[in-house]
Coordinates of C-alpha atoms in Angstrom, one line a residue:
Chain A
X1 CA -83.7 -59.4 35.2
X2 CA -82.6 -58.4 31.5
X3 CA -81.8 -61.0 28.8
X4 CA -78.4 -60.2 29.5
X5 CA -78.4 -61.0 33.5
X6 CA -80.7 -64.0 32.2
X7 CA -78.2 -65.7 29.7
X8 CA -74.8 -65.1 32.7
X9 CA -77.1 -67.0 35.2
X10 CA -77.4 -69.9 32.7
X11 CA -74.3 -69.6 31.7
X12 CA -73.2 -70.0 35.0
X13 CA -75.0 -73.5 35.4
X14 CA -78.4 -72.0 36.7
X15 CA -80.6 -75.1 35.1
X16 CA -84.4 -73.3 35.3
X17 CA -87.3 -72.9 32.8
X18 CA -87.4 -69.5 31.4
X19 CA -91.2 -68.7 31.3
X20 CA -91.8 -65.7 33.0
X21 CA -87.9 -64.8 32.8
X22 CA -86.9 -61.3 31.6
X23 CA -90.6 -60.6 30.8
X24 CA -91.1 -58.2 27.8
X25 CA -88.0 -59.9 25.8
X26 CA -88.8 -62.9 22.8
X27 CA -87.3 -66.1 24.1
X28 CA -86.0 -68.4 21.1
X29 CA -86.5 -72.3 21.3
X30 CA -83.3 -73.9 19.5
X31 CA -81.9 -76.3 16.6
X32 CA -78.3 -76.8 15.3
X33 CA -77.7 -79.1 12.6
X34 CA -75.0 -79.5 10.8
X35 CA -74.5 -77.8 7.2
X36 CA -75.1 -80.6 5.4
X37 CA -78.5 -80.7 7.1
X38 CA -79.2 -77.1 6.9
X39 CA -81.4 -76.6 3.8
X40 CA -83.9 -78.6 4.6
X41 CA -83.9 -77.9 8.6
X42 CA -84.4 -74.2 7.0
X43 CA -87.2 -75.4 4.5
X44 CA -89.4 -78.0 7.8
X45 CA -89.2 -74.3 9.3
X46 CA -90.8 -72.9 6.2
X47 CA -93.5 -75.6 5.4
X48 CA -94.5 -75.8 9.0
X49 CA -94.6 -72.0 9.6
X50 CA -97.0 -72.7 12.7
X51 CA -94.5 -74.5 14.7
X52 CA -92.0 -73.5 13.4
X53 CA -91.2 -70.1 12.9
X54 CA -87.9 -69.0 12.4
X55 CA -86.7 -66.2 13.4
X56 CA -83.2 -66.5 13.3
X57 CA -79.8 -68.0 11.4
X58 CA -76.4 -68.2 12.5
X59 CA -73.9 -67.5 9.5
X60 CA -72.5 -71.3 9.9
X61 CA -70.8 -72.4 12.3
X62 CA -71.0 -68.8 14.2
X63 CA -72.1 -69.0 17.4
X64 CA -73.3 -65.3 17.6
X65 CA -77.1 -64.1 16.6
X66 CA -78.0 -60.7 15.7
X67 CA -80.7 -60.9 18.3
X68 CA -78.9 -61.1 21.2
X69 CA -75.1 -59.2 19.8
X70 CA -73.8 -60.4 23.6
X71 CA -74.7 -63.8 23.8
X72 CA -72.8 -67.0 23.1
X73 CA -74.8 -70.0 21.8
X74 CA -72.7 -72.7 22.7
X75 CA -73.0 -71.8 26.6
X76 CA -76.0 -68.8 27.6
X77 CA -78.8 -71.5 27.5
X78 CA -80.1 -73.0 30.7
X79 CA -80.1 -76.9 29.1
X80 CA -78.7 -78.6 26.0
X81 CA -80.0 -81.5 24.6
X82 CA -77.3 -83.4 22.2
X83 CA -78.8 -85.8 19.8
X84 CA -77.2 -89.0 16.9
X85 CA -79.0 -90.8 14.9
X86 CA -82.4 -89.5 16.6
X87 CA -81.0 -90.5 20.3
X88 CA -80.7 -87.4 22.9
X89 CA -77.2 -89.0 24.4
X90 CA -76.3 -86.5 26.8
X91 CA -78.3 -83.2 28.1
X92 CA -74.8 -80.8 29.2
X93 CA -75.2 -77.5 30.7
X94 CA -73.0 -76.2 27.7
X95 CA -72.0 -77.7 23.6
X96 CA -68.1 -76.1 24.5
X97 CA -67.4 -79.6 23.9
X98 CA -69.1 -80.7 20.7
X99 CA -68.8 -77.8 18.9
X100 CA -67.6 -77.4 15.2
X101 CA -67.7 -75.2 13.0
X102 CA -69.6 -77.0 10.8
X103 CA -72.7 -75.9 12.6
X104 CA -76.0 -73.5 11.5
X105 CA -78.2 -72.8 14.9
X106 CA -81.6 -71.8 14.0
X107 CA -83.7 -69.4 16.4
X108 CA -87.6 -70.1 16.5
X109 CA -90.1 -68.2 18.0
X110 CA -91.4 -69.4 21.2
X111 CA -95.1 -69.0 22.4
X112 CA -94.0 -67.0 25.1
X113 CA -93.5 -64.4 23.2
X114 CA -97.1 -64.2 23.6
X115 CA -97.6 -64.8 27.0
X116 CA -97.3 -60.9 28.3
X117 CA -99.6 -59.5 26.8
X118 CA -102.1 -62.4 27.6
X119 CA -101.1 -61.6 31.1
X120 CA -101.3 -57.7 31.1
X121 CA -104.8 -58.4 29.2
X122 CA -105.9 -60.5 32.9
X123 CA -105.4 -63.5 31.2
X124 CA -104.4 -66.0 34.2
X125 CA -101.5 -68.5 32.4
X126 CA -100.9 -70.9 34.6
X127 CA -97.3 -72.4 34.7
X128 CA -96.5 -68.5 35.0
X129 CA -98.2 -68.0 38.0
X130 CA -97.3 -72.2 39.7
X131 CA -93.8 -71.4 38.3
X132 CA -94.1 -74.1 35.9
X133 CA -92.5 -75.7 32.7
X134 CA -95.4 -75.1 30.1
X135 CA -97.4 -78.5 29.0
X136 CA -96.1 -79.9 25.8
X137 CA -97.5 -82.6 23.9
X138 CA -96.5 -85.1 20.4
X139 CA -99.7 -84.9 18.2
X140 CA -101.4 -86.2 15.6
X141 CA -101.2 -84.1 13.3
X142 CA -98.2 -84.2 10.6
X143 CA -95.9 -81.5 9.7
X144 CA -95.2 -80.6 5.7
X145 CA -91.9 -82.9 5.2
X146 CA -89.0 -80.9 3.8
X147 CA -86.2 -83.1 2.4
X148 CA -84.7 -85.9 5.1
X149 CA -86.9 -84.1 7.9
X150 CA -90.5 -85.4 9.0
X151 CA -92.3 -85.3 11.8
X152 CA -95.8 -84.5 13.9
X153 CA -96.4 -81.6 15.6
X154 CA -96.2 -80.6 18.7
X155 CA -98.7 -78.5 20.7
X156 CA -98.1 -76.4 24.1
X157 CA -101.7 -76.4 25.8
X158 CA -102.3 -73.9 28.3
X159 CA -106.2 -73.8 29.9
X160 CA -108.4 -70.3 29.6
X161 CA -111.3 -69.6 31.6
X162 CA -114.2 -70.2 28.6
X163 CA -114.9 -66.5 28.2
X164 CA -111.4 -65.3 27.9
X165 CA -110.8 -68.0 24.8
X166 CA -111.4 -65.3 21.7
X167 CA -109.0 -62.4 23.5
X168 CA -106.5 -65.5 23.3
X169 CA -106.6 -66.3 20.1
X170 CA -107.2 -62.1 19.0
X171 CA -103.7 -61.3 21.7
X172 CA -101.7 -64.3 20.5
X173 CA -103.0 -64.0 16.6
X174 CA -101.0 -60.6 17.2
X175 CA -98.0 -62.2 16.8
X176 CA -97.8 -64.2 13.6
X177 CA -94.1 -64.6 13.6
X178 CA -93.7 -66.1 17.3
X179 CA -96.9 -69.6 16.7
X180 CA -99.8 -66.9 16.5
X181 CA -103.0 -67.7 17.0
X182 CA -104.1 -70.9 18.4
X183 CA -104.0 -74.7 16.1
X184 CA -106.6 -76.0 17.8
X185 CA -109.2 -75.4 20.8
X186 CA -110.4 -78.4 22.8
X187 CA -111.4 -81.4 21.6
X188 CA -107.8 -83.5 22.9
X189 CA -108.5 -86.5 21.2
X190 CA -109.2 -84.9 17.9
X191 CA -105.2 -84.1 18.1
X192 CA -104.7 -88.0 19.7
X193 CA -103.7 -86.5 22.9
X194 CA -105.2 -89.3 25.3
X195 CA -104.5 -87.5 28.3
X196 CA -103.5 -84.2 29.0
X197 CA -102.3 -85.0 33.2
X198 CA -98.9 -86.7 30.7
X199 CA -97.3 -83.9 28.7
X200 CA -94.9 -85.3 26.6
X201 CA -92.8 -82.4 27.1
X202 CA -92.6 -79.9 30.5
X203 CA -95.0 -80.3 33.3
X204 CA -98.3 -81.4 33.0
X205 CA -101.0 -78.0 34.6
X206 CA -104.3 -77.8 36.1
X207 CA -107.1 -77.7 34.0
X208 CA -109.5 -76.2 36.8
X209 CA -114.1 -75.9 35.7
X210 CA -115.2 -73.5 32.8
X211 CA -111.9 -73.9 31.7
X212 CA -111.0 -75.1 27.9
X213 CA -107.5 -76.9 26.6
X214 CA -105.9 -74.3 24.0
X215 CA -103.4 -76.0 22.0
X216 CA -100.5 -73.5 19.9
X217 CA -97.8 -75.0 18.2
X218 CA -94.8 -75.5 19.3
X219 CA -91.6 -74.8 18.7
X220 CA -90.4 -78.1 20.1
X221 CA -91.4 -79.6 16.8
X222 CA -87.8 -79.8 15.5
X223 CA -86.9 -82.3 17.9
X224 CA -90.4 -84.6 17.5
X225 CA -89.0 -84.6 13.7
X226 CA -84.7 -85.4 14.9
X227 CA -86.4 -88.3 16.9
X228 CA -88.1 -89.1 13.6
X229 CA -85.3 -88.5 11.4
X230 CA -82.8 -89.8 13.0
X231 CA -79.7 -87.1 11.7
X232 CA -76.8 -88.0 12.7
X233 CA -75.8 -85.1 15.0
X234 CA -77.9 -82.1 16.9
X235 CA -78.1 -80.1 19.0
X236 CA -81.3 -78.0 21.0
X237 CA -82.1 -76.5 23.6
X238 CA -84.1 -78.8 26.8
X239 CA -88.0 -78.2 25.8
X240 CA -88.9 -75.1 28.0
X241 CA -85.2 -73.8 28.9
X242 CA -85.3 -71.3 26.2
X243 CA -82.8 -69.0 24.7
X244 CA -83.7 -65.8 26.1
X245 CA -82.5 -62.8 23.1
X246 CA -82.3 -58.9 23.5
X247 CA -85.3 -58.4 21.2
X248 CA -88.7 -56.6 22.5
X249 CA -91.5 -59.2 22.7
X250 CA -94.0 -56.1 20.6
X251 CA -91.1 -56.2 17.4
X252 CA -93.0 -59.3 16.0
X253 CA -96.5 -58.1 16.8
X254 CA -98.8 -57.3 13.6
Chain B
X1 CA -111.4 -65.4 -15.0
X2 CA -110.5 -67.8 -12.2
X3 CA -106.8 -68.6 -11.1
X4 CA -106.5 -71.5 -13.4
X5 CA -108.1 -70.1 -16.5
X6 CA -105.6 -66.6 -15.7
X7 CA -102.5 -69.0 -16.0
X8 CA -104.3 -71.3 -19.2
X9 CA -104.5 -67.8 -21.1
X10 CA -100.8 -66.9 -19.8
X11 CA -99.6 -70.7 -20.8
X12 CA -101.7 -69.9 -24.4
X13 CA -99.3 -67.0 -24.7
X14 CA -101.0 -63.7 -23.6
X15 CA -98.3 -61.9 -21.9
X16 CA -100.1 -59.0 -19.9
X17 CA -99.2 -57.4 -15.8
X18 CA -101.5 -59.6 -13.8
X19 CA -102.7 -56.7 -11.2
X20 CA -106.3 -57.2 -11.0
X21 CA -106.8 -60.7 -12.2
X22 CA -108.3 -63.6 -10.9
X23 CA -109.3 -61.3 -8.2
X24 CA -109.2 -62.6 -4.3
X25 CA -106.9 -65.4 -5.4
X26 CA -102.9 -64.8 -4.0
X27 CA -100.7 -63.7 -7.1
X28 CA -96.7 -64.8 -6.2
X29 CA -93.5 -63.8 -7.3
X30 CA -91.3 -66.2 -8.6
X31 CA -87.4 -66.8 -8.6
X32 CA -86.0 -70.2 -9.7
X33 CA -82.5 -71.3 -8.8
X34 CA -79.7 -74.4 -9.0
X35 CA -80.1 -76.4 -5.8
X36 CA -76.4 -75.2 -5.1
X37 CA -78.2 -71.8 -4.6
X38 CA -81.8 -72.6 -2.9
X39 CA -79.8 -72.3 0.8
X40 CA -78.6 -68.7 0.3
X41 CA -81.7 -68.0 -1.7
X42 CA -84.5 -69.8 1.0
X43 CA -82.0 -67.5 4.0
X44 CA -82.3 -64.5 2.2
X45 CA -86.3 -64.7 2.2
X46 CA -85.7 -65.8 6.1
X47 CA -83.3 -62.3 6.7
X48 CA -85.0 -60.2 4.8
X49 CA -89.5 -61.5 5.7
X50 CA -90.7 -57.7 4.5
X51 CA -89.3 -58.0 0.5
X52 CA -88.3 -62.3 0.5
X53 CA -91.8 -63.5 2.3
X54 CA -91.6 -67.1 1.0
X55 CA -95.1 -68.8 0.1
X56 CA -94.0 -72.1 -1.3
X57 CA -90.4 -73.7 -2.0
X58 CA -90.7 -76.4 -4.7
X59 CA -89.5 -80.0 -4.4
X60 CA -86.0 -80.2 -6.4
X61 CA -86.8 -79.8 -10.2
X62 CA -90.7 -80.7 -9.3
X63 CA -92.3 -77.6 -11.9
X64 CA -95.6 -77.6 -9.6
X65 CA -96.4 -76.4 -6.7
X66 CA -98.9 -77.4 -3.5
X67 CA -100.3 -73.5 -4.0
X68 CA -101.8 -74.2 -7.3
X69 CA -102.0 -78.8 -8.0
X70 CA -102.9 -77.7 -11.7
X71 CA -100.1 -75.7 -12.2
X72 CA -96.7 -75.9 -14.7
X73 CA -94.6 -73.3 -13.1
X74 CA -92.5 -73.4 -16.0
X75 CA -94.8 -72.3 -18.7
X76 CA -97.9 -70.8 -16.8
X77 CA -96.9 -66.9 -16.0
X78 CA -97.3 -64.6 -18.6
X79 CA -93.4 -63.3 -19.2
X80 CA -90.0 -65.1 -18.0
X81 CA -86.9 -63.7 -17.2
X82 CA -84.0 -65.7 -18.1
X83 CA -80.4 -64.7 -16.2
X84 CA -76.5 -65.7 -16.4
X85 CA -74.1 -64.8 -14.6
X86 CA -76.6 -61.7 -13.4
X87 CA -77.2 -60.4 -16.9
X88 CA -80.7 -60.5 -18.3
X89 CA -80.2 -63.1 -20.9
X90 CA -83.9 -63.5 -22.3
X91 CA -87.4 -63.0 -21.6
X92 CA -89.4 -65.6 -22.8
X93 CA -93.2 -66.8 -22.8
X94 CA -92.2 -70.1 -21.2
X95 CA -88.6 -71.8 -20.0
X96 CA -89.3 -75.4 -21.2
X97 CA -86.1 -75.1 -23.0
X98 CA -83.7 -74.0 -19.9
X99 CA -85.5 -76.2 -17.8
X100 CA -83.4 -79.4 -15.5
X101 CA -84.2 -81.3 -12.9
X102 CA -81.5 -79.6 -10.4
X103 CA -83.6 -76.3 -10.1
X104 CA -85.9 -75.0 -7.1
X105 CA -88.9 -72.6 -7.1
X106 CA -89.9 -70.1 -4.5
X107 CA -92.6 -68.4 -4.3
X108 CA -92.5 -65.4 -2.9
X109 CA -96.3 -63.3 -1.6
X110 CA -96.7 -60.3 -3.2
X111 CA -98.4 -57.1 -2.3
X112 CA -101.3 -57.3 -4.8
X113 CA -103.1 -59.5 -2.0
X114 CA -104.0 -56.6 0.5
X115 CA -104.7 -54.6 -3.4
X116 CA -108.4 -56.6 -3.0
X117 CA -109.0 -55.3 0.9
X118 CA -107.6 -52.1 0.5
X119 CA -110.2 -51.2 -3.1
X120 CA -113.2 -53.2 -1.2
X121 CA -112.0 -50.4 1.4
X122 CA -113.0 -47.1 -0.3
X123 CA -109.3 -47.1 -1.3
X124 CA -108.3 -45.8 -4.9
X125 CA -105.2 -48.5 -6.2
X126 CA -103.9 -46.4 -9.0
X127 CA -101.8 -48.4 -11.6
X128 CA -105.4 -51.2 -10.5
X129 CA -108.0 -48.9 -12.0
X130 CA -105.2 -47.2 -14.7
X131 CA -104.9 -50.7 -15.9
X132 CA -101.2 -50.0 -15.5
X133 CA -97.8 -52.3 -14.0
X134 CA -97.1 -51.4 -10.4
X135 CA -94.1 -48.3 -10.0
X136 CA -91.3 -50.3 -9.0
X137 CA -87.6 -49.0 -7.7
X138 CA -84.7 -50.3 -6.5
X139 CA -83.7 -48.2 -2.7
X140 CA -80.6 -47.0 -0.8
X141 CA -81.7 -49.3 1.8
X142 CA -79.6 -53.1 1.5
X143 CA -81.3 -56.1 2.3
X144 CA -79.6 -58.8 4.7
X145 CA -77.0 -60.6 3.1
X146 CA -77.2 -64.7 3.0
X147 CA -74.1 -66.4 1.8
X148 CA -73.2 -65.4 -2.0
X149 CA -77.1 -63.5 -2.1
X150 CA -77.1 -59.8 -1.7
X151 CA -78.5 -56.2 -2.6
X152 CA -81.1 -53.1 -1.9
X153 CA -84.3 -53.9 -1.4
X154 CA -87.4 -52.7 -4.6
X155 CA -90.1 -50.9 -3.0
X156 CA -93.9 -50.6 -4.7
X157 CA -95.2 -47.3 -4.4
X158 CA -98.8 -46.5 -4.2
X159 CA -100.5 -42.6 -4.7
X160 CA -102.4 -42.7 -1.4
X161 CA -104.1 -39.9 -0.3
X162 CA -103.6 -38.7 3.0
X163 CA -107.1 -39.1 4.9
X164 CA -106.7 -42.9 3.9
X165 CA -102.7 -44.3 4.5
X166 CA -103.3 -44.8 7.8
X167 CA -105.9 -47.7 6.8
X168 CA -103.5 -48.1 4.3
X169 CA -101.3 -49.2 6.7
X170 CA -104.3 -50.7 9.1
X171 CA -105.4 -53.7 6.0
X172 CA -101.7 -54.4 4.4
X173 CA -99.9 -54.9 7.8
X174 CA -103.4 -57.8 8.5
X175 CA -101.0 -59.0 5.6
X176 CA -97.7 -59.9 7.4
X177 CA -96.9 -63.4 4.9
X178 CA -97.3 -60.6 1.7
X179 CA -95.1 -57.7 2.7
X180 CA -97.4 -56.4 5.3
X181 CA -97.1 -53.0 6.3
X182 CA -95.4 -50.4 4.3
X183 CA -91.7 -50.0 4.7
X184 CA -91.9 -45.8 4.4
X185 CA -94.6 -43.3 4.0
X186 CA -93.6 -40.4 2.0
X187 CA -90.1 -38.4 1.5
X188 CA -89.1 -41.1 -1.4
X189 CA -85.3 -39.4 -1.1
X190 CA -85.2 -40.9 2.4
X191 CA -84.8 -44.0 0.0
X192 CA -82.6 -43.1 -2.3
X193 CA -85.5 -42.9 -5.3
X194 CA -84.7 -38.8 -6.9
X195 CA -87.8 -39.3 -9.4
X196 CA -91.0 -41.1 -8.4
X197 CA -91.9 -40.3 -12.2
X198 CA -88.7 -42.9 -13.7
X199 CA -89.5 -46.5 -12.0
X200 CA -86.8 -49.0 -12.4
X201 CA -89.0 -51.1 -13.6
X202 CA -93.1 -50.8 -13.9
X203 CA -95.0 -47.9 -14.9
X204 CA -95.0 -44.1 -13.9
X205 CA -97.9 -43.9 -11.6
X206 CA -99.8 -40.3 -11.5
X207 CA -99.5 -38.8 -8.0
X208 CA -102.5 -35.9 -7.4
X209 CA -102.7 -33.1 -5.2
X210 CA -103.5 -34.5 -1.2
X211 CA -101.7 -37.6 -2.1
X212 CA -98.2 -39.0 -0.6
X213 CA -96.5 -41.7 -2.4
X214 CA -96.5 -45.2 -0.1
X215 CA -94.0 -48.0 -0.5
X216 CA -94.0 -51.4 0.3
X217 CA -91.3 -53.6 -0.1
X218 CA -90.8 -55.8 -3.5
X219 CA -90.9 -58.8 -4.5
X220 CA -88.7 -57.6 -7.5
X221 CA -86.0 -57.2 -4.6
X222 CA -84.5 -60.8 -5.3
X223 CA -83.9 -59.7 -9.4
X224 CA -82.2 -57.1 -7.5
X225 CA -79.6 -59.3 -5.9
X226 CA -79.8 -62.0 -8.7
X227 CA -77.4 -58.4 -10.6
X228 CA -75.7 -58.1 -7.5
X229 CA -74.4 -61.3 -6.9
X230 CA -75.0 -62.6 -10.3
X231 CA -75.8 -66.1 -9.8
X232 CA -74.6 -68.2 -13.0
X233 CA -78.3 -68.6 -13.8
X234 CA -81.4 -68.5 -12.8
X235 CA -85.6 -67.7 -13.6
X236 CA -87.6 -65.2 -12.7
X237 CA -91.2 -64.5 -13.4
X238 CA -91.4 -60.5 -15.4
X239 CA -92.1 -58.1 -12.8
X240 CA -95.7 -57.3 -12.6
X241 CA -96.4 -60.7 -14.2
X242 CA -96.7 -63.0 -11.4
X243 CA -97.9 -66.7 -11.2
X244 CA -101.5 -66.6 -10.0
X245 CA -102.2 -69.2 -7.7
X246 CA -105.4 -70.5 -5.7
X247 CA -104.6 -69.9 -2.9
X248 CA -107.1 -67.3 -1.4
X249 CA -105.7 -64.1 -0.4
X250 CA -107.5 -64.2 2.6
X251 CA -105.5 -67.2 3.7
X252 CA -102.6 -65.0 4.4
X253 CA -104.6 -62.8 7.5
X254 CA -103.5 -61.9 10.2

């Protein structure tokens, strides 16, 4: 399926994790805030480029983005989350009823972008091969605060065979504007993760003998900042249900 | 000289271009605007990451930055420029008399960062070997506008021997957050540059037989945006007189 066909399916109500969809095209995390919070959100991204690499910012009130000219950000994501005062209050299929002309949308790079070249290099990405959502965890590592926004870094985890970990670092490192190289390899306890089989977001993914858990900074981090910082209103994608752009993955390669 | 010693010299009144100073440490372009303009400035950087890769943003009113904890941004640059309504009104040695608690400072990556590894690889960087300021030009290529800010892209130019151009691309491309790979190689007329011997900023640099002019996006671009967009007030560094940080160049390597 092309990116446009994928978005059409999500617009029509399909609700599935997007890993592996429209292969070769970048997917994006999303956070939408009132204009009055937009500077803090943009600054949070600037100060935390590993978890929050901002690849697109709409003009205030616009549901359109240069990253996918035919798309409507209010309807084209498979599952949205609506937040009030840091509490999740709704998970609708579209956000038409919540929209207003004062909202600014931030699109944030997604680690799925470097999964395609990792798979092409013969590295198994298990959540794709199993048709699951990636495992994501809140960590004990704090992001740099920005204005009223603060929170812990969220990471995604992929189990990688020990003899391919260096290749996974090298390949993902070629995509610095979409999370880039891992932030942590092995030793989950040093990130404050007690049980890898119980992710905070997404599905648990099997780790086999001879594999190492490799952690990449994750674009769900802004949602953890929303929970902590409690802005009056925000909209995000549901973790793993990304916005599919028209931008080829390799646009982001160094 | 170390970064701290360099800043001390500039704080004491020394006024020289900083190319080649404190080798191995990143230097930065600077633009300071009232808080009311800070969102537009930050968004301009996000939308134009090649010319305006923002590597630091101060808290509102603070003259201090994590990039050089002992520094004072009001005094430690060799030469400042003060702008009112898009007009250059002063070029002082410090900006203590212009400072107020409503100002936000943006530090923007500088192509000097990848000059050290280029020189280490045996590529002559002529403005360093000649002790000159780099040549900079306004181009006919427009930046993506952001709110009230718009303007042309400014580029720096280095003449590179034809058999080392690919090496210069490869080495600078390893530093995407400080301008990265060139935006244009050869054919200056296609950038709207009519006479390479007459740069808009900096010094003219000799181009020898067998060399190609190679153009990198330049952190003076915000100054061209100030001239075009005429914000009521802004402070910048003087082109080529950079802020010297404590951050090792290789921190920005991919």
